[in-house]
XYZ file of C-alpha atoms in Angstrom:
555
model
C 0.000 0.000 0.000
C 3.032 2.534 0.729
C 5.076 1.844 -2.388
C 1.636 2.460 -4.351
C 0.963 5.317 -2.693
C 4.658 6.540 -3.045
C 4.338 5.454 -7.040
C 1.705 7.322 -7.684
C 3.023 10.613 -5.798
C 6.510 9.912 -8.290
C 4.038 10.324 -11.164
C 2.462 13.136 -10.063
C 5.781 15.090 -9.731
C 6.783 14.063 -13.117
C 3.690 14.747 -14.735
C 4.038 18.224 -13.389
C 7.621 18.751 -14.748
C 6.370 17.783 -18.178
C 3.703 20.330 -18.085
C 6.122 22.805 -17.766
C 8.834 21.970 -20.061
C 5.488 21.811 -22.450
C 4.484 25.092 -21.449
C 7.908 26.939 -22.626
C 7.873 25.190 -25.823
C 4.537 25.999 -26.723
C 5.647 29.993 -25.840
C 5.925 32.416 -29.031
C 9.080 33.113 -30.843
C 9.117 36.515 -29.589
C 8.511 35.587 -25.988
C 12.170 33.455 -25.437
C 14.213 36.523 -25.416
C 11.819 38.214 -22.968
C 11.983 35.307 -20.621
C 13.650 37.398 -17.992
C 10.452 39.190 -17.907
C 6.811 37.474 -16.512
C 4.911 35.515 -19.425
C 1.407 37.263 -20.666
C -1.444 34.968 -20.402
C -0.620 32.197 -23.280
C 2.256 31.284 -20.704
C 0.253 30.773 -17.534
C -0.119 27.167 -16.659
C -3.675 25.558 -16.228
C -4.671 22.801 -13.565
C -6.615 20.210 -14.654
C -7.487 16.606 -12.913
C -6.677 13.252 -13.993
C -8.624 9.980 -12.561
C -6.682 7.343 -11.469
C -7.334 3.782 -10.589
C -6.088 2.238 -7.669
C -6.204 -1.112 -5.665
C -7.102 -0.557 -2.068
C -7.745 -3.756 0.966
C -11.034 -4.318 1.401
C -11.572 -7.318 4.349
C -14.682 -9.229 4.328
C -15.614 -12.714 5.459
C -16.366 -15.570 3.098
C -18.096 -18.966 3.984
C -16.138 -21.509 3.134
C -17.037 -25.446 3.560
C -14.384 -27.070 5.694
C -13.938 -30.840 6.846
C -13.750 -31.813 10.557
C -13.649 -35.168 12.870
C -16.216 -35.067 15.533
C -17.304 -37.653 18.082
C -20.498 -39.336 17.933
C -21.898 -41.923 20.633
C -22.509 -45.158 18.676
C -24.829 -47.801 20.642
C -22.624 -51.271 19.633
C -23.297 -54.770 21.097
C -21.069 -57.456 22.045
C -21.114 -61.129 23.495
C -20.018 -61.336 27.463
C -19.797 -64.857 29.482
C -21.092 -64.363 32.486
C -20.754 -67.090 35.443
C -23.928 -68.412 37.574
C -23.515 -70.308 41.050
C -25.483 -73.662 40.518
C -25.933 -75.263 44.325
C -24.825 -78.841 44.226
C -25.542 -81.030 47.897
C -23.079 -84.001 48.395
C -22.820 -86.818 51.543
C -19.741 -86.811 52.574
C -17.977 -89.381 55.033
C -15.643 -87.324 58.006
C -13.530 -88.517 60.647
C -13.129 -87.284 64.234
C -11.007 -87.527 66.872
C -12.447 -87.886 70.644
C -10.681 -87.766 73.737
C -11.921 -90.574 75.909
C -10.693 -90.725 79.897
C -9.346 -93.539 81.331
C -7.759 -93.862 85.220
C -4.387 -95.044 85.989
C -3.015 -95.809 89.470
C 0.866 -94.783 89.651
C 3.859 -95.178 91.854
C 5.022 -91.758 93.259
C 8.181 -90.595 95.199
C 8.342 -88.301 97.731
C 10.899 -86.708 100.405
C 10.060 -86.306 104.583
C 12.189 -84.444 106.012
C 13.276 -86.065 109.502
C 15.013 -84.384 112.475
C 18.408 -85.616 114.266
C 19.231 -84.459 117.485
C 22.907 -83.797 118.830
C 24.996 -81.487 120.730
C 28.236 -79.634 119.789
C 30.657 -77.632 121.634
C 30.265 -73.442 120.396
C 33.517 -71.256 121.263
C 32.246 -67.048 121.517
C 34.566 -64.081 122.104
C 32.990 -62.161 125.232
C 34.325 -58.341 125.509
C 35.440 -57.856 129.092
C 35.971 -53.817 130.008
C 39.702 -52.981 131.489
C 41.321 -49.506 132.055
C 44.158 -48.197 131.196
C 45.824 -44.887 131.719
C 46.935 -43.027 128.264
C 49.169 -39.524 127.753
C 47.920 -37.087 125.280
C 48.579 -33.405 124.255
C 45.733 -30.174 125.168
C 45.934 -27.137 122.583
C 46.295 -24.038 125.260
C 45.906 -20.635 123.498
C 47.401 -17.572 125.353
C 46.987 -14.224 124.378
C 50.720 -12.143 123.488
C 50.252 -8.434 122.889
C 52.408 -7.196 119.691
C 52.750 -3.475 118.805
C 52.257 -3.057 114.863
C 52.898 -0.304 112.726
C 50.027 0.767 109.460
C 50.176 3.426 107.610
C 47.319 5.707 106.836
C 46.263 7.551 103.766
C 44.705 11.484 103.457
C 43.631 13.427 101.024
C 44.985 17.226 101.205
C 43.823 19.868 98.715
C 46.478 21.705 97.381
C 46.048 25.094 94.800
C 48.136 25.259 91.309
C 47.916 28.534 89.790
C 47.817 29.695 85.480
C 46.767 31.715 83.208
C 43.750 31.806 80.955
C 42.915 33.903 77.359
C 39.551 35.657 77.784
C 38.486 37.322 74.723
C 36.149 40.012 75.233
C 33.789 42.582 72.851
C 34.864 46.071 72.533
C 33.146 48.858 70.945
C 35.382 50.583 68.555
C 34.712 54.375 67.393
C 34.431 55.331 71.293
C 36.773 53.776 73.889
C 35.835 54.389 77.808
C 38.562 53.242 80.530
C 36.554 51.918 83.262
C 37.144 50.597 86.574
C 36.071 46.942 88.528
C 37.331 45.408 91.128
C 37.268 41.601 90.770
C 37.639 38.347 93.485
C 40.811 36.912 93.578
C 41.012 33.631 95.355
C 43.725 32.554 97.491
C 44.901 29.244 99.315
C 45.600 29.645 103.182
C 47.120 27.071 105.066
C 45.347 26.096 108.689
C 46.664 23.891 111.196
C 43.786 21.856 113.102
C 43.886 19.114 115.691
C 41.018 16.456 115.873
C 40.451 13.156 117.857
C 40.792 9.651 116.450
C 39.213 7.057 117.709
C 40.752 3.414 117.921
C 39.953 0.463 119.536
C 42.372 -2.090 121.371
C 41.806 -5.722 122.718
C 43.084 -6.524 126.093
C 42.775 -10.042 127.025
C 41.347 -10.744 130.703
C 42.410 -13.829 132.740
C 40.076 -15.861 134.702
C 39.201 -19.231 136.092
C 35.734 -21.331 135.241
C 34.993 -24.957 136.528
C 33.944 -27.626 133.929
C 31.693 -31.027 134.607
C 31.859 -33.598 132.001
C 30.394 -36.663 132.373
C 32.801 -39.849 132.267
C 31.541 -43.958 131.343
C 32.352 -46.475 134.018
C 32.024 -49.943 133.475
C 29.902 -52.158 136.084
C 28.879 -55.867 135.208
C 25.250 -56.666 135.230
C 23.147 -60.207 135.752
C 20.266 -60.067 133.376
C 18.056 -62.875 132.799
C 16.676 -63.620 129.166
C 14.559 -65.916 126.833
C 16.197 -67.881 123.378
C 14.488 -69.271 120.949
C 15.023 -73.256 120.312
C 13.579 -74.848 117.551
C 11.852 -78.411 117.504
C 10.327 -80.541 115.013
C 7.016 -81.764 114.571
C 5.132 -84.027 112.282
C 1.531 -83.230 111.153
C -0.766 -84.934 108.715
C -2.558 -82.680 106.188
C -4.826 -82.934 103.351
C -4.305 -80.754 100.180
C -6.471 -80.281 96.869
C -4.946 -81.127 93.385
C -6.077 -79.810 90.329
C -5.482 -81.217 86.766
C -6.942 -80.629 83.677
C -9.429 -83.530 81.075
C -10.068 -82.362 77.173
C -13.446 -82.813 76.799
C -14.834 -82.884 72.780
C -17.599 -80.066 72.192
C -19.961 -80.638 68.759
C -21.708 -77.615 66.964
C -21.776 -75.685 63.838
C -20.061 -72.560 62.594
C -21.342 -69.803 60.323
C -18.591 -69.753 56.850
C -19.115 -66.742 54.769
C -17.789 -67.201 50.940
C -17.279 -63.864 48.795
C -18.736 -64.316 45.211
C -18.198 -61.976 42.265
C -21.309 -60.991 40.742
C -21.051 -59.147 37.547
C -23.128 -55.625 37.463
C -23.362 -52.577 34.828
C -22.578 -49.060 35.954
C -23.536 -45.947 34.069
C -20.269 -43.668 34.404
C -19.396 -40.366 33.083
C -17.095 -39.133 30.904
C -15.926 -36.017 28.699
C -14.104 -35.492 25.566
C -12.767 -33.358 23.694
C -14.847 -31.039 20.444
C -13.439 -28.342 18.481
C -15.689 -25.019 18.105
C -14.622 -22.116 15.840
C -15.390 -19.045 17.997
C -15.159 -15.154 16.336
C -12.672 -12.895 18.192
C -12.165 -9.535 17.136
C -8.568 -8.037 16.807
C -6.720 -5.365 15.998
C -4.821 -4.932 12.858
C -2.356 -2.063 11.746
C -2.904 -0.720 7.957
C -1.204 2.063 6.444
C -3.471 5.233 5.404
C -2.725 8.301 3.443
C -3.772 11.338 5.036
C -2.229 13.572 2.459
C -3.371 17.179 1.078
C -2.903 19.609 -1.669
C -0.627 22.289 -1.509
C 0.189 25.124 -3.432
C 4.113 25.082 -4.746
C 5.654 27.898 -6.745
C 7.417 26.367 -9.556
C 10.045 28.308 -11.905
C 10.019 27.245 -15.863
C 13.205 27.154 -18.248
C 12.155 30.644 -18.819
C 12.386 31.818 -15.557
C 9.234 32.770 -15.036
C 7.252 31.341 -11.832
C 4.081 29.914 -11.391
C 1.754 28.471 -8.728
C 0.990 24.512 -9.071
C -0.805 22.297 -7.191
C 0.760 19.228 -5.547
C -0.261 16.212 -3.643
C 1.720 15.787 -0.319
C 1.485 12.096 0.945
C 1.297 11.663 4.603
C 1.551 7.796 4.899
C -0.033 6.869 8.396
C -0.216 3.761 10.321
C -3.599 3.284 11.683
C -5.271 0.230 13.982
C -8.456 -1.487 12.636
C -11.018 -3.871 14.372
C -11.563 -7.195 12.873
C -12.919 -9.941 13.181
C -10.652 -13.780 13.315
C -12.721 -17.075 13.596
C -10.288 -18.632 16.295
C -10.777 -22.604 17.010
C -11.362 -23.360 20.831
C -11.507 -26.685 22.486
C -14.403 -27.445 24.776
C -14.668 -30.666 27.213
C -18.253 -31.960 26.328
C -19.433 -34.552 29.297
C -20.719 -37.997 27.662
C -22.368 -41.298 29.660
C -21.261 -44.495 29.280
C -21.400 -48.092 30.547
C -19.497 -50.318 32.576
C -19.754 -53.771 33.494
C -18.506 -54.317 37.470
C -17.701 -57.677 39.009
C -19.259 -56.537 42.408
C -18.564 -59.099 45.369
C -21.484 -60.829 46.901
C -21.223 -62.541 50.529
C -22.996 -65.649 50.771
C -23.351 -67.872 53.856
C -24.237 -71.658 55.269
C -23.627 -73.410 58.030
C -20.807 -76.353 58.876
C -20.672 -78.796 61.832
C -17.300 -78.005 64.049
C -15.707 -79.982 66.937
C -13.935 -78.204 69.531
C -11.627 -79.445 72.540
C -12.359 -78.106 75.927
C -10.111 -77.910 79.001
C -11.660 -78.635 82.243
C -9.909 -78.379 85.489
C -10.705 -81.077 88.026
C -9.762 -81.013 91.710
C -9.493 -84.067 93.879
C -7.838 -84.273 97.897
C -4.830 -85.713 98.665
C -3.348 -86.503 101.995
C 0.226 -86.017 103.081
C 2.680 -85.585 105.991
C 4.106 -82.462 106.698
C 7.217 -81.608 109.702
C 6.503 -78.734 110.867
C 9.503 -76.471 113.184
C 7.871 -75.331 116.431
C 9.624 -72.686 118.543
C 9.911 -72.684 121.470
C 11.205 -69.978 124.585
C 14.115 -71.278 126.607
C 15.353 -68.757 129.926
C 18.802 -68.365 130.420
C 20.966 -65.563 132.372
C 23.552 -63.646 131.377
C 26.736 -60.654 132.194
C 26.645 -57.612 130.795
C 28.777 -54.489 131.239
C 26.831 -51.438 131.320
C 28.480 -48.375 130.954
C 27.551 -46.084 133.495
C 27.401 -41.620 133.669
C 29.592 -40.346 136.331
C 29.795 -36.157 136.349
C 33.053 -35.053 137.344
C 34.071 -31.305 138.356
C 37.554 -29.523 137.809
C 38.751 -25.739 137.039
C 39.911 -24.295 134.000
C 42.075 -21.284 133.232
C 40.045 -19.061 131.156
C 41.318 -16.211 128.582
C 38.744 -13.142 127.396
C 39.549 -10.382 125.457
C 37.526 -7.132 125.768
C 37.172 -4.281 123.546
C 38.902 -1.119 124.935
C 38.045 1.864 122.761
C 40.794 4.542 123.105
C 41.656 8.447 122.166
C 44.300 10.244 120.899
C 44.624 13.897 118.599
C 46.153 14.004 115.233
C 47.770 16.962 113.895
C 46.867 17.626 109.997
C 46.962 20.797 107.963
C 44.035 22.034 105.783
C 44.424 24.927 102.967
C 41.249 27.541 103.346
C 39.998 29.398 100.228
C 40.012 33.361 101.015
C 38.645 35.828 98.193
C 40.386 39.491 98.369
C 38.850 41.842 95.755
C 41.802 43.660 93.565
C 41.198 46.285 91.659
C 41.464 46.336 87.726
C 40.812 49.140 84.730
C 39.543 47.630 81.312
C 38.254 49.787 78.263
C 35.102 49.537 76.693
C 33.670 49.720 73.393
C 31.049 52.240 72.681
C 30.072 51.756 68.884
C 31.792 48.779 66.625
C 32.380 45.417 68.149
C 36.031 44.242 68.155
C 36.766 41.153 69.841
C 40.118 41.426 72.239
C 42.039 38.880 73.926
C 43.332 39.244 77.235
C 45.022 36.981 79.921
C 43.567 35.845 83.235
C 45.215 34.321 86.045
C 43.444 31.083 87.450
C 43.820 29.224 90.501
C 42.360 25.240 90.488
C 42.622 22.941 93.965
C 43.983 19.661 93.225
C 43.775 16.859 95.666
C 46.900 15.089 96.822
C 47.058 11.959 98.751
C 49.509 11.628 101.775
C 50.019 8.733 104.200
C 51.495 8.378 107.246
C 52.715 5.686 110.376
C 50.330 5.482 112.934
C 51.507 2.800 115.795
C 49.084 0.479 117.787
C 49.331 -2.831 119.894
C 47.158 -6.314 118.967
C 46.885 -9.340 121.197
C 47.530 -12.209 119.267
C 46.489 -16.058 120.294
C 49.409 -18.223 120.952
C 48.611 -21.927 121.169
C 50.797 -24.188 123.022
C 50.879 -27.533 123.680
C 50.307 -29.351 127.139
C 50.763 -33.115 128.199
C 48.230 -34.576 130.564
C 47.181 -38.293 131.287
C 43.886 -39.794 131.447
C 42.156 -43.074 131.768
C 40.659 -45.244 129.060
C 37.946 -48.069 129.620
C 39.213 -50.486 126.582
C 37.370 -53.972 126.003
C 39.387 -56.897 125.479
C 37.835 -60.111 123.932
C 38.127 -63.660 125.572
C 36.839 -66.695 124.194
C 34.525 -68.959 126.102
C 33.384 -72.203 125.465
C 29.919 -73.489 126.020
C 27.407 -76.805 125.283
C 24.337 -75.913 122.626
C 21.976 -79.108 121.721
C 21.246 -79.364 117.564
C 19.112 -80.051 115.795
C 19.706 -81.515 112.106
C 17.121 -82.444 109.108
C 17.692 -85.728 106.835
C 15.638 -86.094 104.048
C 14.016 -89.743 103.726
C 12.492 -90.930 100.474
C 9.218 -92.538 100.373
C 6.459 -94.265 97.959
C 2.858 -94.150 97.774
C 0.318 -95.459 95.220
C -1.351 -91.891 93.287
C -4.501 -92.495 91.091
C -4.412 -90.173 87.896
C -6.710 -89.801 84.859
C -5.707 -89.831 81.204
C -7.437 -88.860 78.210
C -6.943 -90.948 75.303
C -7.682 -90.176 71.478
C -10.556 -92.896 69.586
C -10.941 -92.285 66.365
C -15.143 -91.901 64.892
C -16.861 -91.473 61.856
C -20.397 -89.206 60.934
C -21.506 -88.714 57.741
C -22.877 -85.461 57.034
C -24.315 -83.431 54.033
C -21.920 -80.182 52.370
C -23.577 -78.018 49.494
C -20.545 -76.715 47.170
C -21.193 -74.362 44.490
C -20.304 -74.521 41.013
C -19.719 -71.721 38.639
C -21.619 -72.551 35.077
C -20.620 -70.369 32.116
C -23.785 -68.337 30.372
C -23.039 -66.089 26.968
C -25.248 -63.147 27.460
C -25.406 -59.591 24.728
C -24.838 -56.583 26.182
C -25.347 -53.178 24.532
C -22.790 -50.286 25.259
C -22.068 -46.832 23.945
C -18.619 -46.005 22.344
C -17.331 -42.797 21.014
C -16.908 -43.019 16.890
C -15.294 -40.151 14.978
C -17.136 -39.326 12.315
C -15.893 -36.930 9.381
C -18.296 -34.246 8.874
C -18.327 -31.017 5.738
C -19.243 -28.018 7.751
C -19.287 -24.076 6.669
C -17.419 -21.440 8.145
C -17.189 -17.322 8.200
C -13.188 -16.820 7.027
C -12.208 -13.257 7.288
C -10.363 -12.118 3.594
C -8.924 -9.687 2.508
C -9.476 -8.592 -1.201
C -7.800 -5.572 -3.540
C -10.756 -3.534 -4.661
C -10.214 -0.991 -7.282
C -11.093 2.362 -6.228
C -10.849 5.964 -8.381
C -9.548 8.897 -7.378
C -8.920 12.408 -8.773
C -5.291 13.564 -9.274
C -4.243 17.221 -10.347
C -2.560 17.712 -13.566
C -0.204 20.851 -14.258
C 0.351 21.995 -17.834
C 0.550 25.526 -19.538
């Protein structure tokens, strides 16, 4: 569309040339030497208009026949075997065991325990109390006085003096001398004397009497009971229990699972193509051109107004319409056959074992040991409390809070007011540095020796003697009866039950079921693609001839 249009703008510029060159030829003889001057009126060139033919897009929508699969349900039949359960009843011969009880007498073994008396000499240590006199070592702690020496810190302020710059304002076209007086701080040093405090311990000697209580042996008679054991035989009766299988006859319930065929109607989808319109946008070129007027100068010189066609070439965005295939999910039903499973139940004769527990009394002999309480005396050495009294040296120390004054020097701060001229500035602010003299306290730590006097404890070492109740062992030996247990094996005739198996036979009916093959049609629905001719709206785009009027310049 733009080289057209661009073509036919070419020719339009050429055709206008042409007219011109045409124009000066057609010009009298006479008029070529007086080209320098404007042309009368056979020079001046005339506009005319030329139709021309051109092919512009024209889109429009055509039906077209088109060919397409679809899916079509088709109702088809086919041949299935299916299986029936034909009951079929049968006598059939079983064999069972039963337990049957029988008694036995057996020949059983069993231990008595019987006693044997004896004696036997028994040697025992016996821990008799005797004293004896030790030596040992007391800790005595005595208080020595000592005179020490510390030293002792404080803080004294002393004053360092300097100098400072303090800048000040001053007025500058008028200067006054003025006069201040100003505080001056000085350090004077003081002598005091104050009381201190201190406290001393002074030990103070005495005498205290102690009791402790001391253990002294004395022997004791006591009388007391022992234990002696005898044995004695007893006759008892005790229950036995033992256990007989006994057979128990009934039925039991079986349940057999049987497939069972069944048809289910189940869903489906598939798949169908749909041509749906959808209108988009397009970009075509578009000549929004004009006519404009354009001076044009001949061979001759002289000038002349034509008309001309400016293109403007433009892109521009047009709705239209597209036929755009979509796919769509189309739900379909179908059916199934199912082998569904089918419980079915009957009865069948069962024989069960049970245990039963049967007691029966048995007599035996039992020895049984019998205690019995025996008095006897015996010595004993009891320890016994005796409170004793005796006097101690004692050693206290007391607190004593004394005095005595300290000399120390302390620096006072006096002010003195000293009198000082400065100048002053009236009008202009000047800033002016002068020097001041400072004075700062700074603290200084001094120490010193003070002297004072501590008691210290002093522990010495002092024999002494004392007695010691120690018990010695000595062996005795005494007469003790025994008593000793032999075990003795004995027989005695036991009665006992046994169960013994006996084989037995019952006949009995049993229904079994038999699975017999049957052909049967069934009809079901399957999806056929079929080809089918269809029409459809296809956009197209055509070149229509269109006519148009385009300017012609000539003379």
């Amino acid at each position: 569309m733009i080289r057209s249009l661009l073509f036919l703008a070419t020719i339009a510029a050429s055709l206008g040339a042409a007219n011109v060159a045409e124009a000066c030829r057609h010009c009298r003889p006479g008029c070529a030497p007086a080209c320098a001057a404007p042309c009368g009126s056979p020079c001046e060139p005339e506009v005319t208009y030329v139709e021309k033919t051109i092919m512009v897009p024209v889109q429009s929508y055509e039906t077209r026949t088109i060919t397409c699969t679809e899916m079509r349900p088709e109702v088809r039949q086919k041949t299935i075997t299916v299986y029936r359960c034909v009951p079929e009843t049968t006598s059939v011969t079983r064999t069972y065991t039963v337990m049957v009880p029988e008694t036995l007498t057996k020949t059983v073994e069993y231990t008595v325990r019987k006693p044997v008396y004896g004696t036997k000499d028994v040697t025992t240590t016996v821990m008799v109390p005797t004293y004896e006199t030790r030596e040992g070592v007391r800790n005595v702690c005595r208080m020595v006085p000592e005179t020490m020496t510390k030293t002792v810190n404080y803080t004294v302020c002393k004053p360092v003096y300097g100098t400072k710059d303090v800048t000040t304002t001053v007025m500058v076209p008028t200067y006054e001398t003025r006069e201040g007086v100003r505080n001056v701080c000085k350090t004077v040093p003081e002598t005091l004397t104050k009381t201190v405090n201190y406290t001393v311990c002074k030990p103070v000697y005495g005498t205290k009497e102690v009791t402790k209580t001391v253990m002294v042996p004395t022997q004791e008679t006591r009388e007391g009971v022992r234990n002696v054991c005898k044995t004695v035989s007893e006759t008892a009766t005790k229950t036995v229990e033992y256990t007989v299988c006994k057979p128990v006859h009934g039925t039991k319930t079986v349940t057999e699972t049987v497939m069972v065929p069944s048809y289910e109607e189940r869903e489906g989808t598939h798949t169908v193509c749909k041509m749906v319109p959808e209108t988009i946008t397009k970009t075509v070129c578009k000549d929004q051109g004009c006519w404009q007027d354009v001076v044009v100068t001949d061979c001759c010189g002289c000038e002349k107004t034509c008309r001309k066609w400016v293109p403007n070439v433009v892109q521009v965005e047009v709705p239209c319409t597209v036929m755009k295939p979509v796919r769509e999910e189309v739900p379909y039903t179908y059916k199934v056959c199912v082998m569904k499973p089918v419980e079915k139940t009957y009865e069948v004769a069962t024989c069960t074992y049970e245990k039963e527990v049967v007691t029966k009394e048995v007599p035996y002999t039992v020895c049984k040991q019998v205690t019995e309480e025996v008095p006897y005396t015996y010595n004993v050495c009891v320890m016994t409390p005796v409170e004793k009294t005796y006097t101690v040296k004692t050693c206290e120390y007391v607190n004593e809070v004394m005095s005595k004054d300290v000399t120390y020097t302390v620096c006072k701060q006096v002010t003195e007011q000293v009198p000082y001229t400065y100048q002053v500035c009236v009008m202009k602010p000047v800033e002016k540095t002068c020097t001041v003299k400072t004075c700062e306290y700074v603290n200084e730590v001094m120490s010193k020796d003070v002297t004072y006097t501590v008691c210290k404890p002093v522990t010495e070492q002092v024999p002494y003697t004392y007695k010691v109740c120690v018990m010695k062992p000595v062996q005795k030996t005494c007469t003790v009866q025994t008593c000793e247990y032999v075990n003795e094996v004995l027989t005695k005739e036991v009665p006992y039950t046994v169960c013994r198996p006996e084989t037995r036979e019952k006949t009995c009916n049993v229904t079994t079921y038999k699975q017999v093959p049957e052909e049967k049609v069934v009809s079901y629905t399957c999806m056929v693609p079929v080809q089918v001719t269809k029409e459809v709206q296809v956009p197209v785009c055509k070149m229509v001839p269109k006519t148009i009027t385009v300017p012609k310049c000539g003379c």
